Short mmCIF file of C-alpha atoms in Angstrom, two decimals:
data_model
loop_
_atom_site.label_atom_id
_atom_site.label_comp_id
_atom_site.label_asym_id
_atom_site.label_seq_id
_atom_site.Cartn_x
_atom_site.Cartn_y
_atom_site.Cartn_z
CA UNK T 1 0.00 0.00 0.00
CA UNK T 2 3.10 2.33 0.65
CA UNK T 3 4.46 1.26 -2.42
CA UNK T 4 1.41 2.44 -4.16
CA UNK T 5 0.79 5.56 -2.46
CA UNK T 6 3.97 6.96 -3.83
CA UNK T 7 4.79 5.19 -6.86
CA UNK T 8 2.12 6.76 -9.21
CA UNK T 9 3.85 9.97 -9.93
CA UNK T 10 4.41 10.55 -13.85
CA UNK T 11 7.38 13.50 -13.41
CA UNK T 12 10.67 13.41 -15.09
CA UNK T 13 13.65 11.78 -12.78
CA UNK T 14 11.19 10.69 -10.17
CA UNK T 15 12.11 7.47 -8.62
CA UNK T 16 9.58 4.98 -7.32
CA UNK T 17 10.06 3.24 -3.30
CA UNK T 18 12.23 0.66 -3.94
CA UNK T 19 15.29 -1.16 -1.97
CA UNK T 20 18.03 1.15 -4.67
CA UNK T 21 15.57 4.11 -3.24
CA UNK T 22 14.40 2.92 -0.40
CA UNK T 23 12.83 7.13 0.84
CA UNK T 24 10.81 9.06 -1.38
CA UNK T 25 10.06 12.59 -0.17
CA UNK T 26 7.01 14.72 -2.12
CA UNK T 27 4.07 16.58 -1.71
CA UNK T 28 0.32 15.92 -2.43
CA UNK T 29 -1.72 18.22 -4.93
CA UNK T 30 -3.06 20.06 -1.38
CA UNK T 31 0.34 20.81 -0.08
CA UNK T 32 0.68 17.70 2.38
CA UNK T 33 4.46 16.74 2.83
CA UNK T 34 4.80 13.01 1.90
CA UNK T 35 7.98 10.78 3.71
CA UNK T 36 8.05 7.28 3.03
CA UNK T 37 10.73 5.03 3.46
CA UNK T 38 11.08 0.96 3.55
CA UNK T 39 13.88 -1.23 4.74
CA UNK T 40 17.03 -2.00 4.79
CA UNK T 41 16.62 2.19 5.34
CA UNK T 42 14.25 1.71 7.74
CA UNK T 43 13.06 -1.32 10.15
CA UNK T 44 9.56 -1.43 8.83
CA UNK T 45 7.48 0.07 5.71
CA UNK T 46 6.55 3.65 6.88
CA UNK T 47 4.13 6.64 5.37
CA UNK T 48 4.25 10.06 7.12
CA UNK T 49 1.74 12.78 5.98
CA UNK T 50 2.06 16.56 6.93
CA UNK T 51 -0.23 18.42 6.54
CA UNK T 52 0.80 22.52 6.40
CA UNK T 53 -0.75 25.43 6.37
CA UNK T 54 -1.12 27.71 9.36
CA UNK T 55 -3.95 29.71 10.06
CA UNK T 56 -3.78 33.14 11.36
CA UNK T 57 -4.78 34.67 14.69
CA UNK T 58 -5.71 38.22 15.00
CA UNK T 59 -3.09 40.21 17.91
CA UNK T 60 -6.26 39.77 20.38
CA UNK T 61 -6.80 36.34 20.16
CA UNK T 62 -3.54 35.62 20.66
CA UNK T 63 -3.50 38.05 23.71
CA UNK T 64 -6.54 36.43 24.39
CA UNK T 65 -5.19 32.98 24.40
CA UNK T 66 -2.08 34.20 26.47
CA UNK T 67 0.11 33.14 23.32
CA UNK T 68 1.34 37.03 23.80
CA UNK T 69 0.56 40.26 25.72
CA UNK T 70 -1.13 43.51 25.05
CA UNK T 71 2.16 45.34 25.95
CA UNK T 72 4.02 42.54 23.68
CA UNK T 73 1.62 43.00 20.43
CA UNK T 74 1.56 46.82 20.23
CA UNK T 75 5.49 47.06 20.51
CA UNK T 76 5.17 44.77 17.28
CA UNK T 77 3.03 47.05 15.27
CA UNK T 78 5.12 50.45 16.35
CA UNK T 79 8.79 48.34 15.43
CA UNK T 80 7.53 46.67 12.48
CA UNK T 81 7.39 50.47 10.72
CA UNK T 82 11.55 50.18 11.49
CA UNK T 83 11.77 47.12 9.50
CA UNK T 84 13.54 44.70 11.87
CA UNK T 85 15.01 41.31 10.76
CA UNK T 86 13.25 39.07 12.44
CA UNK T 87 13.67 35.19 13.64
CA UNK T 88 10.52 33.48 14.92
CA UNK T 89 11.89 29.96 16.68
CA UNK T 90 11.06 27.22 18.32
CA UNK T 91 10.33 23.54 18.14
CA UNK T 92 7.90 21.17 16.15
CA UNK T 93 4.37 22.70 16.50
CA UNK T 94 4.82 25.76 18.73
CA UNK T 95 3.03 27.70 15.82
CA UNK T 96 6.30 29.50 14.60
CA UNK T 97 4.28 29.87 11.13
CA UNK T 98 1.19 30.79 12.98
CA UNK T 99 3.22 33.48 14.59
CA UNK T 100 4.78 34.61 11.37
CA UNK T 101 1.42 35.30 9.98
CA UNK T 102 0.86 37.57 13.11
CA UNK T 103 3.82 39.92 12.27
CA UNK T 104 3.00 39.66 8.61
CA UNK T 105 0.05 41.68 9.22
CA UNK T 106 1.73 44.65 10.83
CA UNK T 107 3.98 44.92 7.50
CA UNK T 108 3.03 48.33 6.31
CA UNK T 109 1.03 48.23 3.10
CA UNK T 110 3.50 49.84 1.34
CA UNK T 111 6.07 47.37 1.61
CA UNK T 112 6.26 44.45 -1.27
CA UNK T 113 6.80 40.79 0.45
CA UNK T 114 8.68 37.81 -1.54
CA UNK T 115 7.99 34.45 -0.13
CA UNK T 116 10.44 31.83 -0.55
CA UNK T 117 9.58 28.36 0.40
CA UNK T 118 9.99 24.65 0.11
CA UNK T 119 6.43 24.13 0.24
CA UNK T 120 3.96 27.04 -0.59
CA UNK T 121 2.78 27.52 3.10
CA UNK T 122 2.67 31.08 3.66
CA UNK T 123 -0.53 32.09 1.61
CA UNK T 124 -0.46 35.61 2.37
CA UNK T 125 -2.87 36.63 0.10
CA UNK T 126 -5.98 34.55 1.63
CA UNK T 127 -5.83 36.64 5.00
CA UNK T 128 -4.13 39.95 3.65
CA UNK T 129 -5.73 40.24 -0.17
CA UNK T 130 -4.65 44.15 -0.09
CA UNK T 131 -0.52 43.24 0.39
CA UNK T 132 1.83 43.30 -2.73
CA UNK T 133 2.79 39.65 -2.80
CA UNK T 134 4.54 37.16 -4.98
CA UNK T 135 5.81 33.67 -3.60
CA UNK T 136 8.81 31.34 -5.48
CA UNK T 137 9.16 27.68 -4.78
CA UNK T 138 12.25 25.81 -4.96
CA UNK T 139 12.69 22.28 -5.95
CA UNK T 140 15.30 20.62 -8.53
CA UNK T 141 15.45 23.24 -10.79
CA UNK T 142 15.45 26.34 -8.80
CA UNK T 143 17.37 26.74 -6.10
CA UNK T 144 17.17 29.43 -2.94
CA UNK T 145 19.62 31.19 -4.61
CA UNK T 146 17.70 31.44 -7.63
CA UNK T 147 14.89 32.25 -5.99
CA UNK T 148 16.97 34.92 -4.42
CA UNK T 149 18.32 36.26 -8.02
CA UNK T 150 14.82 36.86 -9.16
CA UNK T 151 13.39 38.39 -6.06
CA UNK T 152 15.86 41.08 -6.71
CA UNK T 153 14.44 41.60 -10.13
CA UNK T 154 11.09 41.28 -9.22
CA UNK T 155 11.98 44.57 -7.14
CA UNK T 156 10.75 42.67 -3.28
CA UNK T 157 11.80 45.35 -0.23
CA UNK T 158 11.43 42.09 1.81
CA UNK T 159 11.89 38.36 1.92
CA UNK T 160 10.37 35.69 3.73
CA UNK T 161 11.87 32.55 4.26
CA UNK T 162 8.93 30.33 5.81
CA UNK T 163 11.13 27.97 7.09
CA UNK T 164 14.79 27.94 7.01
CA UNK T 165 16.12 23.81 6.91
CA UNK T 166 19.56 24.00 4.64
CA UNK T 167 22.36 25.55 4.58
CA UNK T 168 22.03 27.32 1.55
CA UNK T 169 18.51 28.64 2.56
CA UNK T 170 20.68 29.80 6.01
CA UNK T 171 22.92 31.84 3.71
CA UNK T 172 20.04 33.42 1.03
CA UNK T 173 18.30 34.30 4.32
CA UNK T 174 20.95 36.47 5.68
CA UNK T 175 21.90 37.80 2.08
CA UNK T 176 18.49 39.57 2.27
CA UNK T 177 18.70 40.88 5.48
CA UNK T 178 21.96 42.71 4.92
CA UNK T 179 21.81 43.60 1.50
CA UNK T 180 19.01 45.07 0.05
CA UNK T 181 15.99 43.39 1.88
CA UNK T 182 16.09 44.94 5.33
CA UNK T 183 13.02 43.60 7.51
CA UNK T 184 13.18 40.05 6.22
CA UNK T 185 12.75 37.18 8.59
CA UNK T 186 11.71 33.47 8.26
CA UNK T 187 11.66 30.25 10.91
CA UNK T 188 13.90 28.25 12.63
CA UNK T 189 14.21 25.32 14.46
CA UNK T 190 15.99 25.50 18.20
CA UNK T 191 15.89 25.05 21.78
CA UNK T 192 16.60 28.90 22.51
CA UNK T 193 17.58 32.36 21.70
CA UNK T 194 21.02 31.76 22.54
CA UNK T 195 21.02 28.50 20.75
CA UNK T 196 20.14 29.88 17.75
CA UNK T 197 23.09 31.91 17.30
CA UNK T 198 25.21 28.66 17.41
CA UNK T 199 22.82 26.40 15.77
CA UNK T 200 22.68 28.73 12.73
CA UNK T 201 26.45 28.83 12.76
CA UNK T 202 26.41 25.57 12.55
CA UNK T 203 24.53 25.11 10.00
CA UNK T 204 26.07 27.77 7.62
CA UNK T 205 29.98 26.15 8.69
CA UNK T 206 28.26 22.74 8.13
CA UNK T 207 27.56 24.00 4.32
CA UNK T 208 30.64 24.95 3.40
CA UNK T 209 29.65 28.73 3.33
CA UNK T 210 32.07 30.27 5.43
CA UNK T 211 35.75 28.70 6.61
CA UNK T 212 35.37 29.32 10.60
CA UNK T 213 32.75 30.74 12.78
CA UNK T 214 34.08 33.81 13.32
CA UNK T 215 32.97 35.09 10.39
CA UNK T 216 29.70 33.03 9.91
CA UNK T 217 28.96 34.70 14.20
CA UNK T 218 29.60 38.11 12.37
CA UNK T 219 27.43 37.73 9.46
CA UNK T 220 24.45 36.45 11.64
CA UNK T 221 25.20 39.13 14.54
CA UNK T 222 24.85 41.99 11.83
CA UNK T 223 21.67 41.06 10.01
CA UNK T 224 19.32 39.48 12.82
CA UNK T 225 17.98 42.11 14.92
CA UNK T 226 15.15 40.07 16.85
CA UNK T 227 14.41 36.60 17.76
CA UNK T 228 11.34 35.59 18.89
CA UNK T 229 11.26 32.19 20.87
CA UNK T 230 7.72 30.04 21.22
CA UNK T 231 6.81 27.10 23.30
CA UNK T 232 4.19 25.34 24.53
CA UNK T 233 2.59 23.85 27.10
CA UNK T 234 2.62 19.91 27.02
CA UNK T 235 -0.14 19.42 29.48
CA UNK T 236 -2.47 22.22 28.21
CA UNK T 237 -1.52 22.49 24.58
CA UNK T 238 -1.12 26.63 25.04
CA UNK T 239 1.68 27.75 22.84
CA UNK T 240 3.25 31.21 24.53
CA UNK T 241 6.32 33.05 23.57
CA UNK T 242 9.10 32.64 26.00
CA UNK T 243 11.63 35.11 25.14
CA UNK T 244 12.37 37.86 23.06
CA UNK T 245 15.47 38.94 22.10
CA UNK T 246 17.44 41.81 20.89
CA UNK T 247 20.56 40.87 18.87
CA UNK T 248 22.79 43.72 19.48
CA UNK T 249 26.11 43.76 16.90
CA UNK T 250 29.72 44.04 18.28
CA UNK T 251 31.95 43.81 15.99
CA UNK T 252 34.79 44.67 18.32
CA UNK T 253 34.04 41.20 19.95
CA UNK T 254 36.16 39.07 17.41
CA UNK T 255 34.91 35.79 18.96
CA UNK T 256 31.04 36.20 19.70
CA UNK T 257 30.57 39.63 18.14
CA UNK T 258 27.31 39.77 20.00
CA UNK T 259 25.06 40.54 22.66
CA UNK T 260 21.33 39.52 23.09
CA UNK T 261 19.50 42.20 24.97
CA UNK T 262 15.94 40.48 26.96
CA UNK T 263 13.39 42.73 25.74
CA UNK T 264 10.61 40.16 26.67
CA UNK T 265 10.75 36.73 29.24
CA UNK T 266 7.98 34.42 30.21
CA UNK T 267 7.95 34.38 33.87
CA UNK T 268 6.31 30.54 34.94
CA UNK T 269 5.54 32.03 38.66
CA UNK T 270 3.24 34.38 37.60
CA UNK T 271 2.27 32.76 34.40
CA UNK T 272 2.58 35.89 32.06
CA UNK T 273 4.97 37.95 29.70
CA UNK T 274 7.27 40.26 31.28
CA UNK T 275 8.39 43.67 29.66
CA UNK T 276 12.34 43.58 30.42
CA UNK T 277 14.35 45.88 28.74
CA UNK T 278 13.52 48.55 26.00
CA UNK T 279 15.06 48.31 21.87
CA UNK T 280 18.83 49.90 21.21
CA UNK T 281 18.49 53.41 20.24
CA UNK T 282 21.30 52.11 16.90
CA UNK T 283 17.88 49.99 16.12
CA UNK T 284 16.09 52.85 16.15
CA UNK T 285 18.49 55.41 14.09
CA UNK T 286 18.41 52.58 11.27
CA UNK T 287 14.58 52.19 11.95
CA UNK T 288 14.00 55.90 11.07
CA UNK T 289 15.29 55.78 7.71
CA UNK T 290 12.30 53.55 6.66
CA UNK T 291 8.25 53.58 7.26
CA UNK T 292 9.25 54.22 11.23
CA UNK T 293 8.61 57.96 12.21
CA UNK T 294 9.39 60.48 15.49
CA UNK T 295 5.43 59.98 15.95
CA UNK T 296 6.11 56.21 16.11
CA UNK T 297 9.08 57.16 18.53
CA UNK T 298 7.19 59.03 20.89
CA UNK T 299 4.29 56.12 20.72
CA UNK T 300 7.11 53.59 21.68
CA UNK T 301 8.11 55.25 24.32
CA UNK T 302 4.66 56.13 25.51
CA UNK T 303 4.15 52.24 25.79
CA UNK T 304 7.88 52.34 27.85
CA UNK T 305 5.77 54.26 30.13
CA UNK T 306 3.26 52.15 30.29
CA UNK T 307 5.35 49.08 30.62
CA UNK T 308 7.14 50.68 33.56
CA UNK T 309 10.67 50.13 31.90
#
C-alpha cells in the first residue's frame, strides 16, 4: 500500500520506493508533505503525511489565548514600521508559522513581500488580499539562490523565508537581510535564543559557506535584529512566547561579536509575559530611515511608560 501511495507519480527523474531508493520525499496536490521510506533504510514500511498550512490569529486572540501580551503586540506594530530582521523559533508545532502570519500583518502596506519556500505555506494573500505579494518555490530546478536572483528583479523590499532547513537557505536568508531586503525574517528550528546563534552557525559552517565561525557569528550578529522564541505547554496544549530577544552587533568582539538584549521573558511564577528591557536606540536610528517615524518614537516610548521600563 506504501508502495502504491507513492509510486504513481508521472514527473521526469522521479524514482519509485524501492530497496536502490528505499525514501521518497514529495508533496500531495493540497500541499501535504509526503515521507516514506522501507527497509534495509528503515526497520519497517513507513508513510508520514504533513499536513501545512497555518492559520492566522488576529493580535487579540492571541492576547486572548495568552500566546502574547497587550504590551508585547503593540510594541510589534510600532517596530515593524523600522523594518527589523526578524527570527521566529522554536520547536515542532509551537506555531512558529502561525506566529509569522501575526507579524506579517503589521507589515506596512507599502512594503512588497517575496515568499520563498519549500512548500507554498505562507498564503499571504488569503488573509491579507490588499498586500503586494509574490511567492517562489524551490525544488530541482530552482534553487534558494535562484529564488533569491529573481526576487531582486522582481523589485521585493522584503523576503520571507517560511522555514529555514539547509544551509544554503541559512545563507540566502541572511543575504536579504543585509543587503538590500532589510526587515526580512523566516523560521527556525531550536531550543533557545542563545542557541540559535550557534545552531545557525552551525549550520552555515556545516555548508561549506564560510571557513570558521568567526565570520559566519559576524554575518548572523549583523543582520538578525530580533528573535522571537515560542513554546508550549505539554499538558495544556497553550503555545506562549518565552523570550524575546534583541541581537545587538559588536563587531569589536572578534569571537562572539554579539550581545542579546531580553526585551521580553515568560515568567512561569506568575504565568505571564514580562516587559524587560527597552530596543537599542542604533535599532532605532536605522529604523527611522524607513516607514518608522518620530510619531512612532514618541508612541514607543509612551508604551515604555506604560510598561514601567
Amino acid at each position: 500500500m506504501i508502495k502504491r501511495s507513492v509510486s504513481f507519480s508521472k514527473l521526469d527523474n522521479f524514482h519509485p520506493l524501492d530497496p536502490n531508493n528505499p525514501e521518497v520525499l514529495c508533496e500531495r496536490i493540497c500541499g501535504a508533505r509526503v515521507t516514506a521510506v522501507m527497509p534495509p533504510y528503515s526497520r519497517y514500511y513507513s508513510l508520514d503525511l504533513r499536513y501545512t498550512g497555518a492559520d492566522f490569529f488576529s493580535k487579540n486572540t492571541l492576547i486572548e489565548s495568552k500566546t502574547s501580551n497587550l504590551y508585547m503586540e503593540e510594541f510589534m506594530d510600532i517596530i515593524m514600521k523600522g523594518r527589523p530582521n526578524i527570527f521566529v523559533l522554536g520547536g515542532q508545532g509551537t506555531g512558529k508559522t502561525t506566529y509569522l502570519f501575526r507579524i506579517i500583518s503589521s507589515i506596512p502596506e507599502n512594503v512588497s513581500i517575496l515568499t520563498i519556500e519549500s512548500t507554498m505555506e505562507l498564503n499571504i494573500l488569503k488573509y491579507f488580499p490588499d498586500k503586494d505579494v509574490k511567492n517562489l518555490k524551490f525544488f530541482k530546478l530552482k534553487s534558494p539562490e535562484d529564488c533569491f536572483k529573481t526576487g531582486i528583479r522582481m523589485n521585493r523590499d522584503i523576503i520571507i523565508d517560511g522555514e529555514v532547513r539547509t544551509p544554503e537557505e541559512a545563507y540566502i536568508t541572511l543575504e536579504a537581510m543585509t543587503r538590500q531586503n532589510r526587515g526580512s525574517m523566516g523560521s527556525f528550528h531550536t531550543s533557545s535564543n542563545e542557541d540559535f546563534m550557534y545552531d545557525y552557525k552551525n549550520m552555515l559552517i556545516r555548508g561549506g559557506i564560510y571557513k570558521n565561525e568567526e565570520s559566519a557569528l559576524y554575518d548572523i550578529a549583523r543582520a538578525v535584529n530580533l528573535l522571537i522564541f515560542l513554546s508550549i505547554n505539554r499538558h495544556t496544549g497553550r503555545r506562549y512566547i518565552k523570550k524575546v530577544s534583541e541581537v545587538i552587533f559588536k563587531p569589536e568582539k572578534y569571537h562572539k561579536p554579539y550581545e542579546l538584549s531580553t526585551l521580553f521573558q515568560y515568567d512561569r511564577k506568575c504565568d505571564e509575559l514580562l516587559s524587560i528591557n527597552r530596543i537599542s536606540d542604533s535599532f532605532l536610528d536605522r529604523a527611522l530611515d524607513y516607514e518608522f517615524t518620530q510619531d512612532n518614537l514618541d508612541q514607543l516610548n509612551n508604551l515604555y511608560e506604560k510598561m514601567k521600563i
